Coordinates of C-alpha atoms and ligand atoms in Angstrom, one line a residue:
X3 CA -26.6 11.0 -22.0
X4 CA -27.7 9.4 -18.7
X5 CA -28.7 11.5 -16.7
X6 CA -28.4 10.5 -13.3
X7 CA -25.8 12.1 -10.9
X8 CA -22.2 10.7 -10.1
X9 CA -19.0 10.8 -7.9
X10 CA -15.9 10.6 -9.1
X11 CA -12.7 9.0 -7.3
X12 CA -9.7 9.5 -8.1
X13 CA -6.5 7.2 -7.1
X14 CA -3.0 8.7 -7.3
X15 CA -1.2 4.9 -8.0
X16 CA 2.5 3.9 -8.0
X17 CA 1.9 3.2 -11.8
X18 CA -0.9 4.8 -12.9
X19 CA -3.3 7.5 -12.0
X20 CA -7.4 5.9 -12.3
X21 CA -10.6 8.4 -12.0
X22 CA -13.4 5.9 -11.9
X23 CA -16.9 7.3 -12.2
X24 CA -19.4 5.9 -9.8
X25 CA -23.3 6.1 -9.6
X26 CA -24.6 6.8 -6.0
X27 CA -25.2 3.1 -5.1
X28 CA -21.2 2.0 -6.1
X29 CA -21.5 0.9 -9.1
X30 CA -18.6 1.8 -11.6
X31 CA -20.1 3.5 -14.6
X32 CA -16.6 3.8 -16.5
X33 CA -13.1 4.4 -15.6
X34 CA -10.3 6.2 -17.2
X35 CA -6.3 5.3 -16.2
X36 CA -3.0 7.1 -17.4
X37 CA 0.3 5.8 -16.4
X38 CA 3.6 7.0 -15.9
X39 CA 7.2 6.1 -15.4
X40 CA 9.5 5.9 -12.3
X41 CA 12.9 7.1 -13.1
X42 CA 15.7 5.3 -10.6
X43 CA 18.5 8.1 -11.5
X44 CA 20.7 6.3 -8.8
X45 CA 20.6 2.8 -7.2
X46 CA 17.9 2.3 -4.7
X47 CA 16.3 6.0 -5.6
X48 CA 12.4 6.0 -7.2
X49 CA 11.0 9.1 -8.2
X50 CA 8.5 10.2 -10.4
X51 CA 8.0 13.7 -12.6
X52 CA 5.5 15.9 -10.6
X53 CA 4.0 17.5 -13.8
X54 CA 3.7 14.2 -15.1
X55 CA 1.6 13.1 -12.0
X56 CA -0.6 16.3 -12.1
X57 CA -1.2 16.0 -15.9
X58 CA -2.4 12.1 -15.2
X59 CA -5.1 13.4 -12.6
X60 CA -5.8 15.7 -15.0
X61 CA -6.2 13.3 -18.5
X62 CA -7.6 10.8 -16.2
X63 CA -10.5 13.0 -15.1
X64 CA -11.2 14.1 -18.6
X65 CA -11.2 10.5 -20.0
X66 CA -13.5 8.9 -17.4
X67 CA -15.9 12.0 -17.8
X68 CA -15.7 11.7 -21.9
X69 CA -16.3 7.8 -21.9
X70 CA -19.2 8.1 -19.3
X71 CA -20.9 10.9 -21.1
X72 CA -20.6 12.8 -17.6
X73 CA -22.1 16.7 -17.7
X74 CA -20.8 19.1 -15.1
X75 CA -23.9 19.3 -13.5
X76 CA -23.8 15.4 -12.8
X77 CA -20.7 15.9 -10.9
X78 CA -21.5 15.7 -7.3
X79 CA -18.5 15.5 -5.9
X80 CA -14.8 14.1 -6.0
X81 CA -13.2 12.4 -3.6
X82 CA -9.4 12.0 -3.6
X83 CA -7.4 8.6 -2.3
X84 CA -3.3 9.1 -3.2
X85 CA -0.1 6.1 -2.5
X86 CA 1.4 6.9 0.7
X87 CA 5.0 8.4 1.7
X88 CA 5.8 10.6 -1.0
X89 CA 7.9 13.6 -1.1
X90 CA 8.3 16.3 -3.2
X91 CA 10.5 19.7 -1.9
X92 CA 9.2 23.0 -3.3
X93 CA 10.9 26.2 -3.4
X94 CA 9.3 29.9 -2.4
X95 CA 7.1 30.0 -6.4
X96 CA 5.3 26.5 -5.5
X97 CA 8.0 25.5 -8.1
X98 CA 9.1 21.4 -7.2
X99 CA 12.9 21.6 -6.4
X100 CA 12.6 18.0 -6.6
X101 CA 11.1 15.0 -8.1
X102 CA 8.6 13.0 -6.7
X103 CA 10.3 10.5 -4.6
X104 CA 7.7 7.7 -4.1
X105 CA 7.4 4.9 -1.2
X106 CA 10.0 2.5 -2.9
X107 CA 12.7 4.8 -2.8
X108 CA 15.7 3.4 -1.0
X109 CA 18.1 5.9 -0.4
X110 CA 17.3 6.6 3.6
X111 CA 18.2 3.0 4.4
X112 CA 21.7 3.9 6.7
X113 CA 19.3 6.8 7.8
X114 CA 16.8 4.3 9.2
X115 CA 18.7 1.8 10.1
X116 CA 20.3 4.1 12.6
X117 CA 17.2 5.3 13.7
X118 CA 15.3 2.2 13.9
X119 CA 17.7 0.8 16.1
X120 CA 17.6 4.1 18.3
X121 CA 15.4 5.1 21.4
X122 CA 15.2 8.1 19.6
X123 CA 13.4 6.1 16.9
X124 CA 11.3 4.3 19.3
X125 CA 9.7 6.9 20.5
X126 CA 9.3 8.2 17.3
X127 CA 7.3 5.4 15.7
X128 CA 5.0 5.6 19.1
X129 CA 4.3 8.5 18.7
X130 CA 3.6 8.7 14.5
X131 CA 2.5 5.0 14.0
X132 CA 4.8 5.4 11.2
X133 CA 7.6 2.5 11.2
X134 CA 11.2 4.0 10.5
X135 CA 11.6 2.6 7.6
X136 CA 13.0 4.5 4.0
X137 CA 9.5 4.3 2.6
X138 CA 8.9 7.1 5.4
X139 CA 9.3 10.8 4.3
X140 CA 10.8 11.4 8.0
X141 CA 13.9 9.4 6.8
X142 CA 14.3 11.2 3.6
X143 CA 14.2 14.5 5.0
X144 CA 17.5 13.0 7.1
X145 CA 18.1 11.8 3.8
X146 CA 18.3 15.4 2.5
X147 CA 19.7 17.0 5.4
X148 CA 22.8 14.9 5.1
X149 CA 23.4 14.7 1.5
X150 CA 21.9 17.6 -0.3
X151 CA 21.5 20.6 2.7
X152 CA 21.7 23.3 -0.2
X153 CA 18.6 21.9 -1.6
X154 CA 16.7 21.5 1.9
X155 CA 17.8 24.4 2.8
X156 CA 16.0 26.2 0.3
X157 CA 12.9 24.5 0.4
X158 CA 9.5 26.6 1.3
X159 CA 7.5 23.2 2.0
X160 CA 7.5 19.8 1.9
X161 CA 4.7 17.7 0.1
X162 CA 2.8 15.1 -0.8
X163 CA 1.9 14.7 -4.3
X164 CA -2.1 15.4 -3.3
X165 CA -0.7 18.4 -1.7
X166 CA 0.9 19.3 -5.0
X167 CA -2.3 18.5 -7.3
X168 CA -4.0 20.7 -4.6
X169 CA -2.1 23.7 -4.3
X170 CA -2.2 23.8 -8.8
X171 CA -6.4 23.3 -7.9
X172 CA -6.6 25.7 -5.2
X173 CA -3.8 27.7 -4.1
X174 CA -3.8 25.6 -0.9
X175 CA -1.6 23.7 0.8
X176 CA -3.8 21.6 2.8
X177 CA -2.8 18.1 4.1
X178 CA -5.6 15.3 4.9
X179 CA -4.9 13.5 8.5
X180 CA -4.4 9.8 6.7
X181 CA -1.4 11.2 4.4
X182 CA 0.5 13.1 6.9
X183 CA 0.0 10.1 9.7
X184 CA 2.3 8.4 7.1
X185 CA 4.9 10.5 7.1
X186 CA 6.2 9.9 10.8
X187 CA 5.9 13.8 11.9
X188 CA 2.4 13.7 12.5
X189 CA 1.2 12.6 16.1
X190 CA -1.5 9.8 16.3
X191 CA -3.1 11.8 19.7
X192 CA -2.9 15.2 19.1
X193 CA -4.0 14.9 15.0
X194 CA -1.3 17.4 14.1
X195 CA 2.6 18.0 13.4
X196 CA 4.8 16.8 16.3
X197 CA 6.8 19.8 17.4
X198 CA 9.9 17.6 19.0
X199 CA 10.1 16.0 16.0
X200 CA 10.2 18.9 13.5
X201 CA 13.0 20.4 16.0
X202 CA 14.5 17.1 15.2
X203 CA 14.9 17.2 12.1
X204 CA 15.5 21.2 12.0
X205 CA 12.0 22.5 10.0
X206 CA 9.8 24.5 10.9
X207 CA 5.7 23.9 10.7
X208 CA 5.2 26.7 8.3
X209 CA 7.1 24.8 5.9
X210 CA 4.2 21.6 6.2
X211 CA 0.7 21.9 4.4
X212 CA -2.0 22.6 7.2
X213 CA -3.3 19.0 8.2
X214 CA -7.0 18.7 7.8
X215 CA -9.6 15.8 8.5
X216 CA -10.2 13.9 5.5
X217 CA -14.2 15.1 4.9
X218 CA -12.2 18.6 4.3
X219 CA -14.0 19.8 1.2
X220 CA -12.1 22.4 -1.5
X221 CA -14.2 24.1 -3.7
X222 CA -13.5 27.0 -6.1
X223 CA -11.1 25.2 -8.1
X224 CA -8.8 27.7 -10.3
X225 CA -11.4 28.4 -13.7
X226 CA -8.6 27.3 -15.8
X227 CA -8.3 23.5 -14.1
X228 CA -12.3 23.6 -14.2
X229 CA -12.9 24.4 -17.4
X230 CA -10.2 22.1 -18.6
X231 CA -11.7 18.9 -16.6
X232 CA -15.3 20.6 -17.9
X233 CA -17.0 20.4 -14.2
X234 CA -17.7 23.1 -12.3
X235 CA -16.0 25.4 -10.3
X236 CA -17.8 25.0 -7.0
X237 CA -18.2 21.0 -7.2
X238 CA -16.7 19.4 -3.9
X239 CA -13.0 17.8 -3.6
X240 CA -13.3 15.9 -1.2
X241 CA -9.5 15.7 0.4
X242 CA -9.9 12.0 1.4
X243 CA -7.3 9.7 3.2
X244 CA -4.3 7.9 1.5
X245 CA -4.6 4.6 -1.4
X246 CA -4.2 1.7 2.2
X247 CA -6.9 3.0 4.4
X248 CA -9.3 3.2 1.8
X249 CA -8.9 0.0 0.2
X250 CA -10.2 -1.2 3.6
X251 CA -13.2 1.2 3.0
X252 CA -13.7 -0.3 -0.3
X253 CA -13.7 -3.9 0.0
X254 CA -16.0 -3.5 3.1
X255 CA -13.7 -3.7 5.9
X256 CA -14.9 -0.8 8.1
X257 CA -16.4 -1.5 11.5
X258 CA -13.6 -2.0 14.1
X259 CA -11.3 -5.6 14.2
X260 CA -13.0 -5.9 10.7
X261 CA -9.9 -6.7 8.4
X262 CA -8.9 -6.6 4.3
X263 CA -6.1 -8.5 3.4
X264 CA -4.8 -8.1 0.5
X265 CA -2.6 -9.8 -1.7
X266 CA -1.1 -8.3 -5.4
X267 CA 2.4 -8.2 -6.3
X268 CA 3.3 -7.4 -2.3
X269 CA 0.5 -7.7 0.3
X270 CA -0.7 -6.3 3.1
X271 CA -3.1 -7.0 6.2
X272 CA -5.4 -3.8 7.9
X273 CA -7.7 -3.7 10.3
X274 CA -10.0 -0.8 11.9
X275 CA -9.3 0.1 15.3
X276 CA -11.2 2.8 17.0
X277 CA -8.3 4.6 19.4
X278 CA -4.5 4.7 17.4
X279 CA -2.3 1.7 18.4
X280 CA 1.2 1.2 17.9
X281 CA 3.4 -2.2 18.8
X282 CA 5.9 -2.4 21.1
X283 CA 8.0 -4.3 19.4
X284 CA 7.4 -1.8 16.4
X285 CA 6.1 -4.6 14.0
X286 CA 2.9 -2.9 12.5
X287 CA 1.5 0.6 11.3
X288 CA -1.4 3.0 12.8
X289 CA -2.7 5.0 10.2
X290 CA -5.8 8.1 10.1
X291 CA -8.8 7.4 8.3
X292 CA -11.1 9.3 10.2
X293 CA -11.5 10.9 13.8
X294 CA -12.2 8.0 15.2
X295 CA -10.8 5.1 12.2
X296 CA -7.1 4.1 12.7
X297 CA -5.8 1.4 10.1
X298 CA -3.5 -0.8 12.4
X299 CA -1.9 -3.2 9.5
X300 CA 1.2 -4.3 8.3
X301 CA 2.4 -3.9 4.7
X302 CA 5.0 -8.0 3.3
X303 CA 7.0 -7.2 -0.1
X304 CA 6.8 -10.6 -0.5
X305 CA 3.2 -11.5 -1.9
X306 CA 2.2 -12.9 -5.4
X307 CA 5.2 -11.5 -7.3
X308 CA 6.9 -14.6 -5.8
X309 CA 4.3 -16.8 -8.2
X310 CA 5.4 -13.8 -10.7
X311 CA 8.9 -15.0 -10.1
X312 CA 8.5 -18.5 -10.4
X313 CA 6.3 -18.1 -13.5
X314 CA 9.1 -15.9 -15.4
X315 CA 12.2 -17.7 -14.2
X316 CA 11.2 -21.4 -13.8
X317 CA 8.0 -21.7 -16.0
X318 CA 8.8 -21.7 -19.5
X319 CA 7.4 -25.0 -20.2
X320 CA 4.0 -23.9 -18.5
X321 CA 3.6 -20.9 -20.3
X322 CA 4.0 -23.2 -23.5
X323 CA 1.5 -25.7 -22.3
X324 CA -1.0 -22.9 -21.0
X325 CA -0.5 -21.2 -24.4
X326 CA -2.0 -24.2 -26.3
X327 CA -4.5 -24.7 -24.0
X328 CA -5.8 -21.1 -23.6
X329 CA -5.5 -21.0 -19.9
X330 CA -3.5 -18.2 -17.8
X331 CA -0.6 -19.6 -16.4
X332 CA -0.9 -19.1 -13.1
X333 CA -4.1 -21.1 -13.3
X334 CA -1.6 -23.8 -15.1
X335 CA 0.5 -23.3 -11.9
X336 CA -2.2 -23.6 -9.5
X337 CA -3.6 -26.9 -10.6
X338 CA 0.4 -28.2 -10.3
X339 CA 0.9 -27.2 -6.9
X340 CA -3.2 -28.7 -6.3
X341 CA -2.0 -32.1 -6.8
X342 CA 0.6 -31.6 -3.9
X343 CA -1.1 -32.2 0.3
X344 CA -1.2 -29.1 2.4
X345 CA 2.4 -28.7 3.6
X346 CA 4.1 -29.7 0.4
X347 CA 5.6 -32.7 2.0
X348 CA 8.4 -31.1 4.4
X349 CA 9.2 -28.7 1.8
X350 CA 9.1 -25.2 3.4
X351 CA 9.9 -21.7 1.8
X352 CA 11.0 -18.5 3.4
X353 CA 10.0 -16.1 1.0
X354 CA 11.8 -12.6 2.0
X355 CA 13.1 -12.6 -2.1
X356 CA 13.2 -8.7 -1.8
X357 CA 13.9 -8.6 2.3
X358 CA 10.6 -8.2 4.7
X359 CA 8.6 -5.1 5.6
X360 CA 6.0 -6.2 8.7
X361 CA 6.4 -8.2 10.9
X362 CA 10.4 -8.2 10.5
X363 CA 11.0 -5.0 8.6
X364 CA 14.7 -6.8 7.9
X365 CA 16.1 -5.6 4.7
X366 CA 18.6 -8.8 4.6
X367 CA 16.6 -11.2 5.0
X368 CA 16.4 -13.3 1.7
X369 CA 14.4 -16.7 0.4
X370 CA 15.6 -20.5 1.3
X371 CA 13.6 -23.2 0.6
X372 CA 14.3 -26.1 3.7
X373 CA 14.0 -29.7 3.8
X374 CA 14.4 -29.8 0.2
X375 CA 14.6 -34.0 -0.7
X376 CA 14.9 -36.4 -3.5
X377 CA 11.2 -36.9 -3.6
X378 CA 10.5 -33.1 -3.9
X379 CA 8.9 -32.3 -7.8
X380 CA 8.5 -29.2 -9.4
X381 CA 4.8 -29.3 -8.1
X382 CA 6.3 -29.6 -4.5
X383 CA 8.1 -25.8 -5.6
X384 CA 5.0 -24.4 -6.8
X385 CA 3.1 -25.3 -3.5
X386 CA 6.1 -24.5 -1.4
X387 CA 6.0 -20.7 -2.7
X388 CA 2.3 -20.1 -2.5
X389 CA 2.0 -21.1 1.7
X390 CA 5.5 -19.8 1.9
X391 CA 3.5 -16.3 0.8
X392 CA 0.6 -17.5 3.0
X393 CA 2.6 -17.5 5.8
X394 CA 4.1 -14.1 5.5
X395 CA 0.6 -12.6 5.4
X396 CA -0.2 -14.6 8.4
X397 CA 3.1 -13.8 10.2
X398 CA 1.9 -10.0 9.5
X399 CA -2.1 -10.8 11.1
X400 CA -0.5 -12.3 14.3
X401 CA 1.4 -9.2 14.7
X402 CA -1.6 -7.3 13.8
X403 CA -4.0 -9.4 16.4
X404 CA -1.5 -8.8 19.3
X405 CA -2.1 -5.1 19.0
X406 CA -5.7 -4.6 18.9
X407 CA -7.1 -8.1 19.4
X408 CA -8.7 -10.5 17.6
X409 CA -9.7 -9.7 14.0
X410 CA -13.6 -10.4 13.2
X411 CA -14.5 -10.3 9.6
X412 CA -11.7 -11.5 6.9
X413 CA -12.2 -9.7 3.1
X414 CA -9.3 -10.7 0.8
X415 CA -8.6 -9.3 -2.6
X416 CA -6.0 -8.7 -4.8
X417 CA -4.4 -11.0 -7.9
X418 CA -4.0 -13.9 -5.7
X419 CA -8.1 -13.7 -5.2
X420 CA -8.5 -15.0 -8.5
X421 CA -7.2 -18.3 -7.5
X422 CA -9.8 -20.4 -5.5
X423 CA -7.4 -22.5 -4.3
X424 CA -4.7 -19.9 -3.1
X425 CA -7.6 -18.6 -1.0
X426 CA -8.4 -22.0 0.3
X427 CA -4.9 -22.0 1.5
X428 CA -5.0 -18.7 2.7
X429 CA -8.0 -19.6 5.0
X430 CA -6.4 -22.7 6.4
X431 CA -3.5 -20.4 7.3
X432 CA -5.6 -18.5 9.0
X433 CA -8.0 -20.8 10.8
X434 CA -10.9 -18.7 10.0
X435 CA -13.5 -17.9 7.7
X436 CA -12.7 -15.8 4.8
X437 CA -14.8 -13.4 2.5
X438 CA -14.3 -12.3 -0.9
X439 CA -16.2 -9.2 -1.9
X440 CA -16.9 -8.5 -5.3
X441 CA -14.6 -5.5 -5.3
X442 CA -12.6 -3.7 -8.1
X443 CA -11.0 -0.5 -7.9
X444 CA -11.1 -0.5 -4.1
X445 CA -9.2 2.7 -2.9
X446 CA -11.0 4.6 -5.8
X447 CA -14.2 3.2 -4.3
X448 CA -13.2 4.1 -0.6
X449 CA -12.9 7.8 -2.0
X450 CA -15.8 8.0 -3.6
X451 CA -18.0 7.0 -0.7
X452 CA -15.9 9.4 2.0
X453 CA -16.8 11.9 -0.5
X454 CA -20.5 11.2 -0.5
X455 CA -20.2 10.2 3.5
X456 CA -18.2 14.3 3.5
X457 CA -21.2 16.6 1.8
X458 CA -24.1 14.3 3.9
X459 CA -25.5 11.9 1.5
X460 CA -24.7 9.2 3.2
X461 CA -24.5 8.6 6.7
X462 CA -22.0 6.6 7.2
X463 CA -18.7 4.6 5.4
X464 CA -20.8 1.4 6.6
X465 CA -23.3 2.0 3.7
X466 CA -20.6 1.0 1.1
X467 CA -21.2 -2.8 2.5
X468 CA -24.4 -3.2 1.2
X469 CA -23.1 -1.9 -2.2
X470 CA -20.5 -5.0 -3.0
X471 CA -21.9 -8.4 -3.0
X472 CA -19.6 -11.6 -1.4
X473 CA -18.6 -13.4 -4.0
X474 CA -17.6 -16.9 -2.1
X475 CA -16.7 -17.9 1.2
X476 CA -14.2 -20.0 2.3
X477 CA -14.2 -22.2 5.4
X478 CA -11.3 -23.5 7.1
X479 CA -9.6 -27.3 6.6
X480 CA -9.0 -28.2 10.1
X481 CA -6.6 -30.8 9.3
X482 CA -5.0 -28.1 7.3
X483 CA -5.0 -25.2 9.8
X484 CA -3.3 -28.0 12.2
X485 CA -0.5 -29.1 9.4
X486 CA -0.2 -25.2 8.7
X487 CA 0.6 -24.5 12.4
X488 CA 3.3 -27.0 12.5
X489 CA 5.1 -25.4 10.0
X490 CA 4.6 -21.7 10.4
X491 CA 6.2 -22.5 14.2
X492 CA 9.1 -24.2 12.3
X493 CA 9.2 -21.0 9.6
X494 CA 9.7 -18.8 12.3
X495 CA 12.0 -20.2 14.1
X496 CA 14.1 -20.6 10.9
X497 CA 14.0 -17.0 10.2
X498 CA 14.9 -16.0 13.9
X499 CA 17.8 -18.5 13.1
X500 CA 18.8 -17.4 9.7
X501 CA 18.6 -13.7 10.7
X502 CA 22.5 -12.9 10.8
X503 CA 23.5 -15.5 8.1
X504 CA 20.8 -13.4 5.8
X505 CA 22.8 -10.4 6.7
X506 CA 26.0 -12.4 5.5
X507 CA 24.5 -13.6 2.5
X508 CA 22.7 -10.4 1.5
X509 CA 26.3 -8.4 2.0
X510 CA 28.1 -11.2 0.0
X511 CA 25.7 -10.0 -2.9
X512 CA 26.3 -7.1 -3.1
X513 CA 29.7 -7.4 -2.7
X514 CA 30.2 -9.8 -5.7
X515 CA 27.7 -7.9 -8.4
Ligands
ADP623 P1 -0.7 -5.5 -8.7 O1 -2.1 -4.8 -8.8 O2 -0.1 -5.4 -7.3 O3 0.2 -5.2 -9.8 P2 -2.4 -7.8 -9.1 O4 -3.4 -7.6 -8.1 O5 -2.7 -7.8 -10.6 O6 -1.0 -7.0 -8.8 O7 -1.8 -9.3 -8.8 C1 -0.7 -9.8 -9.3 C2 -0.4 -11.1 -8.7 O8 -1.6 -11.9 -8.5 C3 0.4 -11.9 -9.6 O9 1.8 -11.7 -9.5 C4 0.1 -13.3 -9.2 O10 0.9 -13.8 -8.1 C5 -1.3 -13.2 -8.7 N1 -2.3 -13.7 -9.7 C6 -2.8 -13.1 -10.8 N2 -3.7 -13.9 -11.4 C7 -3.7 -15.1 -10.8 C8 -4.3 -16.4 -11.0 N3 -5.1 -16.6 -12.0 N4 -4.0 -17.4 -10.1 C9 -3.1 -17.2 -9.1 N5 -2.5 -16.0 -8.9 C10 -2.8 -15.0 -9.7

């Protein structure tokens, strides 16, 4: 057994639920993931089975502490990151009256698109850094309201899915700050439940979790969930913030301006601001970390499940050629679209495949590829997509830089980081230097050290920087950054131009399924 002491983290995921064991200096000692389903019982609604959910945190705990030969004793304390957005309704025995619905679940879209478009809604996102958006559990409690009143009606409280591990735990229902400033009832100044906005949607606060900072530590877990996970009753949970702001705290990204962009099947840019900043023009998010840590960011559903897309639909003959070879075929892609100049010679994609989140937050909005010519090859595609998704993430760090300034530091991660050359691209996009942490398991990571940073032993979430080493650096192509420019002006004017035929085209769609 080794004997020296660990934290656990613990990331409730969209697809999977990961406990990853760390020692005190960051390093992963072993980690342990179980997944689960998402049922879609109707079109455009994604829920998940709570007891599902809680048995994952439960299995996952117990695996990670079997395979790292963890004794109870070792356990210094767990620290909790969760996806953002969910919802679960709960009658007066703690019993869920519904499933989990998650962040993708659709069904609130007429709900916020009436509010979005409102004054009411304004002020709203103003006030809860939350955009109005489905994602948001504000919009599915209208959701619920309107369509099934018997059901809200009855409901004691509405929670997260961290509430609900929680409350099995402790007999709690306690809220961290970072999980209920995503839920757009939750003011950004006062660090509590916004009592015009309850009125508004007819609940009452008794029927919310108690919000709490995220350094709130539970102990005295129920003996039968201790003995069961085989640590001790009285070992810390640390509550910790939700899956976004962490990931910034786990790749690095912590000291204000300092920003993590990430890129994986949809991407997202974040960047720590010390007061809470919204946009006027409603583009971006303001999320809790801490007292005195907002995550301003913006969230595109159009990242590298576009190369996904091409890969699956178009790339049958590459996946042959990168089976004999023994290569991935992305990297197969990647090398096509390398022998193509920066700006795919006058070949430019829109890439809103599944409609844009930040900086648009337009649900029509669909992919075009423009100034397609004779001359164009398959390569000219490939090249196309990959700064068409370069550009979204960019579109999203403008928006971002207008509302707290200029960012400082760049860390990128996600699938995309695998590719040198994407990143290169990235970085010209941007202008500026990029850095790529040697990161894994970043959220996990960011609740680990809040947990440590929560009971003393370290002094502050800065420490973690000096636990991940850079693993390259990229500079900026000049001559790049200045074809890059060119286009990106011409890509949004395009979408500003496109934006009602994208309605027309998106309703046609549907109409014709
Ligand atoms: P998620 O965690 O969101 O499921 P990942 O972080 O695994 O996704 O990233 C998946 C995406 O990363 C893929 O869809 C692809 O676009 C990109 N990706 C993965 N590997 C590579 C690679 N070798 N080269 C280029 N892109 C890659």
């Amino acid at each position: 057994m080794n004997g020296s002491q660990v934290v656990i983290g613990i990331d409730i995921g969209t697809t999977s639920t990961k406990a990853v064991i760390f020692e005190e200096d960051g390093r992963i000692r072993t980690m342990h993931a179980v997944e689960y389903p998402m049922f879609h019982p109707q079109r455009e609604w994604a829920e998940q089975d709570p007891h599902v959910l809680f048995s994952a945190v439960m299995q996952s705990i117990q695996g990670a502490i079997y395979k790292g030969h963890v004794s109870a004793e070792q356990v210094k304390a767990i620290g909790f990151s969760a996806a953002m957005h969910s919802l679960i309704l709960v009658d007066e025995h703690h019993r869920p009256l519904t499933n989990c619905m998650i962040w993708t679940d659709n069904r609130g879209s007429k709900q916020a698109e009436q509010l979005r478009n409102s004054e009411k809604g304004i002020e709203i996102y103003k006030k809860t850094g939350t955009p109005i958006h489905p994602m948001s559990p504000l919009v599915k409690l209208m959701w619920f309201k309107e369509h099934m009143p018997h059901v809200f009606e009855r409901t004691y409280k509405f929670i997260s899915i961290k509430e609900y591990v929680l409350y099995q735990w402790f007999q709690q229902y306690v809220v961290d700050y970072s999980i209920a400033s995503a839920t757009g009832l939750f003011s950004l100044q006062t660090l509590d439940w916004d009592e015009e906005i309850l009125t508004f949607l007819g609940i009452e606060r008794s029927q919310l979790s108690s919000p709490v900072s995220t350094t709130y530590t539970l102990r005295e877990m129920a003996k039968r969930w201790a003995e069961q996970l085989g640590i001790s009753r009285n070992t810390p949970v640390v509550i910790g913030a939700s899956d976004g702001v962490l990931a910034n705290v786990g790749v690095g990204a912590v000291l204000p301006h300092e920003a993590a962009i990430t890129i994986g099947t949809s991407g997202a840019v974040r960047t720590i601001s010390s007061i809470p900043k919204t946009d006027e023009q409603g583009r971006t998010f303001c999320y809790v970390l801490s007292e005195n840590q907002w995550v301003v960011g913006g969230p595109t559903n159009n990242g590298g499940i576009l190369l996904r897309w091409l890969r699956d639909e178009f790339g049958a003959q590459e996946k042959e050629v990168a089976k004999r070879l023994g290569i991935d075929p992305y990297d197969l892609l990647t090398q096509y679209a390398a022998r193509v100049p920066a700006g795919s010679e006058g070949l430019l994609f829109l890439p809103f495949l599944s409609g844009e989140r930040a900086p648009y937050w337009d649900a029509h909005a669909r992919g075009t590829f423009f100034g397609i010519s004779l001359q164009h090859k398959r390569e000219h595609f490939i090249r196309a997509v990959m700064e068409g998704v370069c550009m979204s993430v960019f579109s999203v760090a403008l928006a971002v830089r207008d509302v707290i300034g200029p960012l400082s530091e760049i860390r990128v991660s996600g699938g995309f980081a695998k590719s040198p050359f994407w990143r290169q691209m990235l970085c010209d996009m941007m202008g500026k230097e990029l850095l790529v942490p040697e990161t894994h398991e970043a959220s996990a990571l960011g609740a680990a050290s809040l947990a440590l940073y929560a009971i003393g032993d370290i002094s502050s979430l800065q420490e973690v920087k000096s636990w991940l080493r850079i693993s390259s650096r990229h500079e900026p192509n000049e001559q790049h950054t200045a074809i890059y420019a060119e286009l990106f002006d011409l890509y949004t004017r395009l979408y500003r131009q496109l934006k009602d035929e994208f309605q027309i085209i998106s309703s046609f769609q549907r109409k014709y399924v």
